[in-house]
PDB file of C-alpha atoms and ligand atoms in Angstrom:
ATOM      1  CA  MET M   1      81.734  66.049  19.601  1.00  0.00           C
ATOM      2  CA  SER M   2      78.221  66.499  21.239  1.00  0.00           C
ATOM      3  CA  THR M   3      77.126  69.882  22.519  1.00  0.00           C
ATOM      4  CA  LEU M   4      77.026  68.500  25.970  1.00  0.00           C
ATOM      5  CA  GLU M   5      80.688  67.388  25.745  1.00  0.00           C
ATOM      6  CA  ALA M   6      81.749  70.782  24.289  1.00  0.00           C
ATOM      7  CA  ILE M   7      79.979  72.654  27.369  1.00  0.00           C
ATOM      8  CA  LYS M   8      81.832  70.147  29.762  1.00  0.00           C
ATOM      9  CA  ILE M   9      85.320  70.909  28.186  1.00  0.00           C
ATOM     10  CA  ASN M  10      84.475  74.537  28.162  1.00  0.00           C
ATOM     11  CA  GLN M  11      83.369  74.462  31.867  1.00  0.00           C
ATOM     12  CA  SER M  12      86.528  72.590  32.980  1.00  0.00           C
ATOM     13  CA  SER M  13      88.806  74.964  31.022  1.00  0.00           C
ATOM     14  CA  THR M  14      86.917  77.836  32.789  1.00  0.00           C
ATOM     15  CA  ALA M  15      87.676  76.244  35.966  1.00  0.00           C
ATOM     16  CA  HIS M  16      91.450  76.171  35.360  1.00  0.00           C
ATOM     17  CA  ARG M  17      91.281  80.002  34.242  1.00  0.00           C
ATOM     18  CA  MET M  18      89.358  81.046  37.363  1.00  0.00           C
ATOM     19  CA  LYS M  19      91.507  83.248  39.520  1.00  0.00           C
ATOM     20  CA  ALA M  20      91.420  83.745  43.207  1.00  0.00           C
ATOM     21  CA  SER M  21      90.530  87.273  44.559  1.00  0.00           C
ATOM     22  CA  PHE M  22      93.885  87.628  46.222  1.00  0.00           C
ATOM     23  CA  PRO M  23      97.509  86.565  45.221  1.00  0.00           C
ATOM     24  CA  VAL M  24     100.015  84.180  46.932  1.00  0.00           C
ATOM     25  CA  ARG M  25     103.036  86.096  47.740  1.00  0.00           C
ATOM     26  CA  ARG M  26     106.133  84.095  47.964  1.00  0.00           C
ATOM     27  CA  LEU M  27     108.299  85.946  50.526  1.00  0.00           C
ATOM     28  CA  ARG M  28     111.390  85.099  52.571  1.00  0.00           C
ATOM     29  CA  PHE M  29     112.584  86.864  55.581  1.00  0.00           C
ATOM     30  CA  ASP M  30     116.018  87.084  57.177  1.00  0.00           C
ATOM     31  CA  PHE M  31     115.719  87.591  60.753  1.00  0.00           C
ATOM     32  CA  THR M  32     119.300  87.611  61.704  1.00  0.00           C
ATOM     33  CA  SER M  33     119.346  91.455  62.077  1.00  0.00           C
ATOM     34  CA  SER M  34     116.326  91.240  64.566  1.00  0.00           C
ATOM     35  CA  LYS M  35     116.924  91.960  68.377  1.00  0.00           C
ATOM     36  CA  ARG M  36     115.977  89.600  71.021  1.00  0.00           C
ATOM     37  CA  TYR M  37     113.154  91.692  72.132  1.00  0.00           C
ATOM     38  CA  TRP M  38     112.041  92.758  68.578  1.00  0.00           C
ATOM     39  CA  PHE M  39     108.686  94.288  69.852  1.00  0.00           C
ATOM     40  CA  ASP M  40     110.066  97.868  70.766  1.00  0.00           C
ATOM     41  CA  ASN M  41     112.392  96.262  73.316  1.00  0.00           C
ATOM     42  CA  ASP M  42     109.379  95.316  75.327  1.00  0.00           C
ATOM     43  CA  ALA M  43     109.950  91.607  76.715  1.00  0.00           C
ATOM     44  CA  TYR M  44     106.179  91.042  77.513  1.00  0.00           C
ATOM     45  CA  PHE M  45     104.761  91.761  74.138  1.00  0.00           C
ATOM     46  CA  THR M  46     107.808  90.256  72.462  1.00  0.00           C
ATOM     47  CA  HIS M  47     107.042  86.879  74.257  1.00  0.00           C
ATOM     48  CA  LEU M  48     103.219  87.237  73.693  1.00  0.00           C
ATOM     49  CA  MET M  49     103.888  87.498  70.038  1.00  0.00           C
ATOM     50  CA  ASN M  50     106.568  84.772  70.049  1.00  0.00           C
ATOM     51  CA  ALA M  51     104.029  82.462  71.763  1.00  0.00           C
ATOM     52  CA  MET M  52     101.508  83.169  68.838  1.00  0.00           C
ATOM     53  CA  SER M  53     104.345  82.496  66.183  1.00  0.00           C
ATOM     54  CA  ALA M  54     104.958  79.202  68.049  1.00  0.00           C
ATOM     55  CA  ILE M  55     101.387  78.007  67.666  1.00  0.00           C
ATOM     56  CA  PHE M  56     100.815  79.376  64.019  1.00  0.00           C
ATOM     57  CA  PRO M  57     102.657  76.879  61.777  1.00  0.00           C
ATOM     58  CA  GLN M  58     100.886  73.617  63.181  1.00  0.00           C
ATOM     59  CA  GLY M  59      97.600  75.471  62.983  1.00  0.00           C
ATOM     60  CA  GLU M  60      98.079  76.507  59.319  1.00  0.00           C
ATOM     61  CA  LEU M  61      99.142  72.961  58.356  1.00  0.00           C
ATOM     62  CA  MET M  62      96.108  71.656  60.058  1.00  0.00           C
ATOM     63  CA  LEU M  63      93.706  74.168  58.195  1.00  0.00           C
ATOM     64  CA  ILE M  64      95.431  73.163  54.883  1.00  0.00           C
ATOM     65  CA  GLU M  65      94.849  69.525  55.646  1.00  0.00           C
ATOM     66  CA  ALA M  66      91.154  70.213  56.640  1.00  0.00           C
ATOM     67  CA  LEU M  67      90.384  71.842  53.262  1.00  0.00           C
ATOM     68  CA  ARG M  68      92.069  69.094  51.386  1.00  0.00           C
ATOM     69  CA  ASN M  69      89.911  66.646  53.073  1.00  0.00           C
ATOM     70  CA  ILE M  70      86.510  68.292  51.960  1.00  0.00           C
ATOM     71  CA  ARG M  71      87.422  70.203  48.698  1.00  0.00           C
ATOM     72  CA  ASP M  72      86.247  67.244  46.538  1.00  0.00           C
ATOM     73  CA  LYS M  73      82.665  68.156  47.764  1.00  0.00           C
ATOM     74  CA  ILE M  74      82.934  71.542  46.510  1.00  0.00           C
ATOM     75  CA  ASP M  75      81.830  72.112  42.631  1.00  0.00           C
ATOM     76  CA  ASP M  76      82.205  76.081  42.583  1.00  0.00           C
ATOM     77  CA  PRO M  77      85.400  76.508  40.325  1.00  0.00           C
ATOM     78  CA  LEU M  78      85.782  80.012  41.877  1.00  0.00           C
ATOM     79  CA  LEU M  79      85.628  78.838  45.400  1.00  0.00           C
ATOM     80  CA  GLN M  80      88.166  75.984  44.354  1.00  0.00           C
ATOM     81  CA  ALA M  81      90.500  78.840  43.156  1.00  0.00           C
ATOM     82  CA  GLU M  82      90.083  80.764  46.401  1.00  0.00           C
ATOM     83  CA  ILE M  83      90.877  77.528  48.390  1.00  0.00           C
ATOM     84  CA  SER M  84      94.041  76.985  46.228  1.00  0.00           C
ATOM     85  CA  ALA M  85      95.149  80.483  46.880  1.00  0.00           C
ATOM     86  CA  PHE M  86      94.305  80.107  50.699  1.00  0.00           C
ATOM     87  CA  ILE M  87      96.480  76.889  50.893  1.00  0.00           C
ATOM     88  CA  GLY M  88      99.336  78.845  49.081  1.00  0.00           C
ATOM     89  CA  GLN M  89      99.112  81.861  51.580  1.00  0.00           C
ATOM     90  CA  GLU M  90      98.787  79.585  54.554  1.00  0.00           C
ATOM     91  CA  ALA M  91     101.682  77.316  53.335  1.00  0.00           C
ATOM     92  CA  MET M  92     103.924  80.513  53.048  1.00  0.00           C
ATOM     93  CA  HIS M  93     102.855  81.672  56.622  1.00  0.00           C
ATOM     94  CA  ALA M  94     103.804  78.339  58.020  1.00  0.00           C
ATOM     95  CA  LYS M  95     107.058  78.299  56.441  1.00  0.00           C
ATOM     96  CA  GLU M  96     108.181  82.012  57.307  1.00  0.00           C
ATOM     97  CA  HIS M  97     106.905  81.550  60.991  1.00  0.00           C
ATOM     98  CA  LEU M  98     108.840  78.303  61.082  1.00  0.00           C
ATOM     99  CA  ALA M  99     111.892  80.239  60.140  1.00  0.00           C
ATOM    100  CA  PHE M 100     111.141  82.985  62.622  1.00  0.00           C
ATOM    101  CA  ASN M 101     110.687  80.278  65.320  1.00  0.00           C
ATOM    102  CA  ARG M 102     114.106  78.906  64.545  1.00  0.00           C
ATOM    103  CA  TYR M 103     115.514  82.333  64.858  1.00  0.00           C
ATOM    104  CA  ALA M 104     113.887  82.820  68.287  1.00  0.00           C
ATOM    105  CA  ASP M 105     115.258  79.369  69.334  1.00  0.00           C
ATOM    106  CA  GLU M 106     118.701  80.685  68.354  1.00  0.00           C
ATOM    107  CA  GLN M 107     117.897  83.634  70.787  1.00  0.00           C
ATOM    108  CA  HIS M 108     117.489  81.077  73.591  1.00  0.00           C
ATOM    109  CA  ILE M 109     113.677  81.681  73.636  1.00  0.00           C
ATOM    110  CA  ASN M 110     111.982  78.400  74.338  1.00  0.00           C
ATOM    111  CA  ILE M 111     109.702  78.056  71.481  1.00  0.00           C
ATOM    112  CA  ASP M 112     109.829  74.210  71.019  1.00  0.00           C
ATOM    113  CA  LYS M 113     107.785  73.267  74.155  1.00  0.00           C
ATOM    114  CA  LEU M 114     104.773  75.310  73.180  1.00  0.00           C
ATOM    115  CA  GLN M 115     105.243  74.309  69.558  1.00  0.00           C
ATOM    116  CA  ASN M 116     105.312  70.716  70.316  1.00  0.00           C
ATOM    117  CA  GLU M 117     102.418  70.778  72.631  1.00  0.00           C
ATOM    118  CA  VAL M 118     100.301  72.277  69.927  1.00  0.00           C
ATOM    119  CA  LYS M 119     101.497  69.803  67.495  1.00  0.00           C
ATOM    120  CA  ASP M 120     100.508  67.076  69.681  1.00  0.00           C
ATOM    121  CA  LEU M 121      96.980  68.569  70.466  1.00  0.00           C
ATOM    122  CA  TYR M 122      96.199  69.028  66.752  1.00  0.00           C
ATOM    123  CA  ALA M 123      97.536  65.395  65.996  1.00  0.00           C
ATOM    124  CA  ILE M 124      95.043  64.150  68.672  1.00  0.00           C
ATOM    125  CA  MET M 125      92.219  66.343  67.131  1.00  0.00           C
ATOM    126  CA  GLN M 126      92.970  65.041  63.466  1.00  0.00           C
ATOM    127  CA  LYS M 127      92.701  61.582  64.824  1.00  0.00           C
ATOM    128  CA  ILE M 128      89.554  61.660  66.805  1.00  0.00           C
ATOM    129  CA  LEU M 129      87.387  64.496  65.367  1.00  0.00           C
ATOM    130  CA  PRO M 130      85.129  64.209  62.225  1.00  0.00           C
ATOM    131  CA  SER M 131      86.539  66.390  59.267  1.00  0.00           C
ATOM    132  CA  MET M 132      83.585  68.809  59.424  1.00  0.00           C
ATOM    133  CA  HIS M 133      84.109  69.415  63.087  1.00  0.00           C
ATOM    134  CA  ILE M 134      87.826  70.267  62.472  1.00  0.00           C
ATOM    135  CA  MET M 135      86.309  72.539  59.548  1.00  0.00           C
ATOM    136  CA  SER M 136      84.175  74.267  62.226  1.00  0.00           C
ATOM    137  CA  ILE M 137      87.162  74.857  64.474  1.00  0.00           C
ATOM    138  CA  GLY M 138      89.074  76.232  61.435  1.00  0.00           C
ATOM    139  CA  CYS M 139      86.294  78.777  60.891  1.00  0.00           C
ATOM    140  CA  ALA M 140      86.748  80.195  64.373  1.00  0.00           C
ATOM    141  CA  ILE M 141      90.511  80.058  64.138  1.00  0.00           C
ATOM    142  CA  GLU M 142      90.329  82.097  60.728  1.00  0.00           C
ATOM    143  CA  HIS M 143      87.770  84.510  62.290  1.00  0.00           C
ATOM    144  CA  ILE M 144      90.239  85.181  65.317  1.00  0.00           C
ATOM    145  CA  THR M 145      93.396  85.508  63.188  1.00  0.00           C
ATOM    146  CA  ALA M 146      91.486  88.020  60.870  1.00  0.00           C
ATOM    147  CA  THR M 147      90.421  90.045  63.723  1.00  0.00           C
ATOM    148  CA  LEU M 148      93.806  90.036  65.376  1.00  0.00           C
ATOM    149  CA  GLY M 149      95.276  90.906  62.172  1.00  0.00           C
ATOM    150  CA  ALA M 150      92.836  93.895  61.461  1.00  0.00           C
ATOM    151  CA  GLU M 151      93.696  95.205  64.819  1.00  0.00           C
ATOM    152  CA  LEU M 152      97.396  95.066  64.282  1.00  0.00           C
ATOM    153  CA  LEU M 153      97.031  96.922  60.930  1.00  0.00           C
ATOM    154  CA  ARG M 154      94.564  99.452  62.202  1.00  0.00           C
ATOM    155  CA  ASN M 155      95.957 100.304  65.672  1.00  0.00           C
ATOM    156  CA  ASP M 156      99.194 102.405  65.515  1.00  0.00           C
ATOM    157  CA  ASP M 157      99.862 101.684  69.230  1.00  0.00           C
ATOM    158  CA  TRP M 158     100.794  98.280  67.996  1.00  0.00           C
ATOM    159  CA  ASN M 159     101.979  98.620  64.373  1.00  0.00           C
ATOM    160  CA  ASN M 160     104.107 101.775  65.247  1.00  0.00           C
ATOM    161  CA  ARG M 161     106.237  99.520  67.692  1.00  0.00           C
ATOM    162  CA  LEU M 162     107.126  96.908  65.074  1.00  0.00           C
ATOM    163  CA  VAL M 163     110.304  97.339  63.182  1.00  0.00           C
ATOM    164  CA  GLY M 164     112.583  95.390  60.851  1.00  0.00           C
ATOM    165  CA  PRO M 165     111.963  92.059  59.257  1.00  0.00           C
ATOM    166  CA  VAL M 166     109.772  90.895  62.117  1.00  0.00           C
ATOM    167  CA  ALA M 167     107.502  93.869  61.558  1.00  0.00           C
ATOM    168  CA  GLU M 168     107.248  92.887  57.735  1.00  0.00           C
ATOM    169  CA  LEU M 169     106.389  89.324  58.756  1.00  0.00           C
ATOM    170  CA  TRP M 170     103.752  90.212  61.079  1.00  0.00           C
ATOM    171  CA  LEU M 171     102.094  92.864  58.846  1.00  0.00           C
ATOM    172  CA  TRP M 172     102.236  90.692  55.637  1.00  0.00           C
ATOM    173  CA  HIS M 173     100.498  87.831  57.724  1.00  0.00           C
ATOM    174  CA  ALA M 174      98.009  90.298  58.901  1.00  0.00           C
ATOM    175  CA  VAL M 175      97.136  91.667  55.555  1.00  0.00           C
ATOM    176  CA  GLU M 176      96.750  88.109  54.028  1.00  0.00           C
ATOM    177  CA  GLU M 177      94.577  86.809  56.979  1.00  0.00           C
ATOM    178  CA  ASN M 178      92.227  89.618  56.158  1.00  0.00           C
ATOM    179  CA  GLU M 179      92.425  88.900  52.336  1.00  0.00           C
ATOM    180  CA  HIS M 180      91.538  85.247  52.778  1.00  0.00           C
ATOM    181  CA  LYS M 181      89.339  85.463  55.819  1.00  0.00           C
ATOM    182  CA  ALA M 182      86.056  84.418  54.190  1.00  0.00           C
ATOM    183  CA  VAL M 183      87.467  81.439  52.350  1.00  0.00           C
ATOM    184  CA  PHE M 184      87.380  78.891  55.188  1.00  0.00           C
ATOM    185  CA  PHE M 185      83.875  79.668  56.087  1.00  0.00           C
ATOM    186  CA  ASP M 186      82.610  79.442  52.446  1.00  0.00           C
ATOM    187  CA  ALA M 187      84.396  76.223  52.120  1.00  0.00           C
ATOM    188  CA  TYR M 188      82.650  74.933  55.289  1.00  0.00           C
ATOM    189  CA  VAL M 189      79.217  75.954  54.152  1.00  0.00           C
ATOM    190  CA  ALA M 190      79.740  74.710  50.508  1.00  0.00           C
ATOM    191  CA  SER M 191      80.872  71.296  51.737  1.00  0.00           C
ATOM    192  CA  GLY M 192      77.703  70.953  53.968  1.00  0.00           C
ATOM    193  CA  GLY M 193      78.590  72.715  57.173  1.00  0.00           C
ATOM    194  CA  GLY M 194      75.571  74.159  58.930  1.00  0.00           C
TER     195      GLY M 194
HETATM  196 FE1  LIG F 201      98.087  82.443  58.326  1.00  0.00          FE
HETATM  197 FE1  LIG F 202      94.405  82.150  57.814  1.00  0.00          FE
END
């Protein structure tokens, strides 16, 4: 075996061993004990956050798809590990927000309408926009979700009013949006984004 071949094998095994700077937590929530107006009995804020939950899963699936489309352009093994962990976290968010949205639907809260509108919008975007344009939109989405998440974690006027499994869902999501907030932008730049 030549030295060059040995280095290549060593580099690829290093790539496999690279660990992301944040974990993928596999959680599962049971919302059956939650109240209809789960945000401190406040209908306005409950519906505001229900609406956000309605649009999250499709957005998260779009971000995952966008990264999968460009990750071949990225050589950095550590960034590849971060992308894998990002995809793991967002996939879990989409799964648990879908579970929450099903629960809200059972409470006769009309989640479907908004959910389907967003699904159609993203389908059109994915059809007509270049992959790097979708990446740039993803950078903006990630910036906003990390900012909202930080506010939810820091501001006791918000987080003190959350209780039960819905609180755990939102606080878990807020923490992870902040853990992985840089990944999408780093992937955008590493894949040629200006
Ligand atoms: Fe997320
Ligand atoms: Fe995110």
